[in-house]
C-alpha positions as CSV (number, residue, x, y, z in Angstrom):
1,C,117.7,111.5,113.5
2,A,120.3,111.0,116.2
3,E,119.8,114.7,117.1
4,K,116.0,114.2,117.1
5,K,115.6,116.7,114.3
6,Y,113.0,114.6,112.6
7,E,111.5,117.2,110.3
8,M,115.0,118.1,108.9
9,A,115.8,114.4,108.4
10,L,112.4,113.9,106.7
11,G,113.2,116.6,104.2
12,Y,116.7,115.2,103.4
13,V,115.4,111.7,103.0
14,K,112.5,112.8,100.7
15,E,115.0,114.9,98.6
16,S,117.2,111.9,98.3
17,L,114.3,109.6,97.4
18,A,113.2,112.0,94.7
19,L,116.7,112.0,93.2
20,N,116.8,108.2,93.3
21,R,113.5,108.0,91.4
22,E,114.9,110.4,88.8
23,Q,118.0,108.2,88.4
24,G,116.1,104.9,88.5
25,R,117.9,103.6,91.6
26,V,115.1,101.4,92.9
27,G,117.1,99.5,95.6
28,D,118.2,102.8,97.2
29,A,114.6,104.1,97.1
30,G,113.5,101.0,99.0
31,Q,116.0,101.6,101.7
32,Q,115.0,105.3,101.9
33,M,111.4,104.2,102.2
34,R,112.3,102.0,105.2
35,F,114.0,105.1,106.8
36,L,110.9,107.1,106.1
37,A,108.9,104.3,107.8
38,R,110.9,104.6,110.9
39,L,110.5,108.4,110.9
40,A,106.8,107.9,110.5
41,L,106.7,105.8,113.6
42,S,108.6,108.4,115.6
43,Q,105.9,110.8,114.5
44,D,103.2,108.5,115.9
45,R,102.0,107.5,112.4
46,P,102.0,103.7,112.6
47,D,99.6,103.2,109.6
48,R,102.1,105.1,107.3
49,T,104.9,103.1,108.9
50,V,103.3,99.8,107.8
51,R,102.6,101.0,104.3
52,L,106.1,102.4,103.8
53,F,107.8,99.2,105.1
54,T,105.6,97.1,102.9
55,A,106.2,99.2,99.8
56,A,109.9,99.0,100.5
57,T,109.8,95.2,100.4
58,L,108.6,95.4,96.8
59,F,112.1,96.7,95.8
60,S,114.3,94.8,98.3
61,D,115.7,92.5,95.6
62,R,117.1,95.4,93.6
63,D,120.6,96.6,93.7
64,C,121.4,99.1,96.4
65,T,124.4,101.4,96.4
66,L,123.8,102.6,100.0
67,P,125.2,100.7,103.0
68,P,122.7,98.2,104.4
69,D,120.3,99.3,107.0
70,D,119.6,97.4,110.2
71,P,117.0,94.7,109.6
72,A,116.4,94.2,113.3
73,M,115.6,97.9,113.8
74,N,113.2,97.8,110.9
75,E,111.5,94.7,112.3
76,R,111.1,96.3,115.7
77,A,109.6,99.4,114.2
78,L,107.2,97.3,112.0
79,D,106.2,95.2,115.0
80,A,105.5,98.3,117.1
81,A,103.4,99.8,114.3
82,R,101.4,96.5,113.9
83,E,100.7,96.4,117.6
84,S,99.6,100.0,117.6
85,I,97.1,99.8,114.8
86,G,95.9,96.2,115.2
87,E,95.7,93.3,112.8
88,H,92.9,94.5,110.6
89,R,94.3,97.9,109.9
90,Y,97.8,96.4,109.5
91,E,96.5,94.1,106.7
92,H,94.7,96.9,105.1
93,E,97.9,99.1,104.9
94,R,99.9,96.1,103.6
95,A,97.3,95.5,100.9
96,M,97.3,99.2,99.8
97,A,101.1,99.1,99.6
98,L,101.3,95.9,97.7
99,A,98.9,97.3,95.1
100,M,101.2,100.2,94.2
101,S,103.8,100.3,91.5
102,W,107.2,101.7,92.2
103,N,106.4,105.1,90.9
104,Q,103.1,105.2,92.8
105,A,104.8,104.1,96.1
106,V,107.5,106.8,95.7
107,S,104.9,109.5,94.8
108,W,102.9,108.5,97.8
109,A,105.9,108.6,100.1
110,L,106.9,112.0,98.8
111,A,103.4,113.5,99.0
112,D,103.0,113.5,102.7
């Protein structure tokens, strides 16, 4: 991401997310979903950003083996996405994410 090679970063994060699902590492998967959310925002996909961030919160209380990510960076990205899509769409995307199970959320994140 620092080199702005977003497609390459996206592939690596999705590969890692799939491995974490196979290993049952839910907390790490949540963190990777937040990373995917920030990538989605950089690709001008604020609706996806909101859904990924929301889905990631479902797993935030789980153990994570990765170093913590920056909550302020995540909050800024989520705020930008919310402003971009408006309150109604924001609430819709949140509701869709909250209705997903862990496996559904990971499958959805990997499908796109």
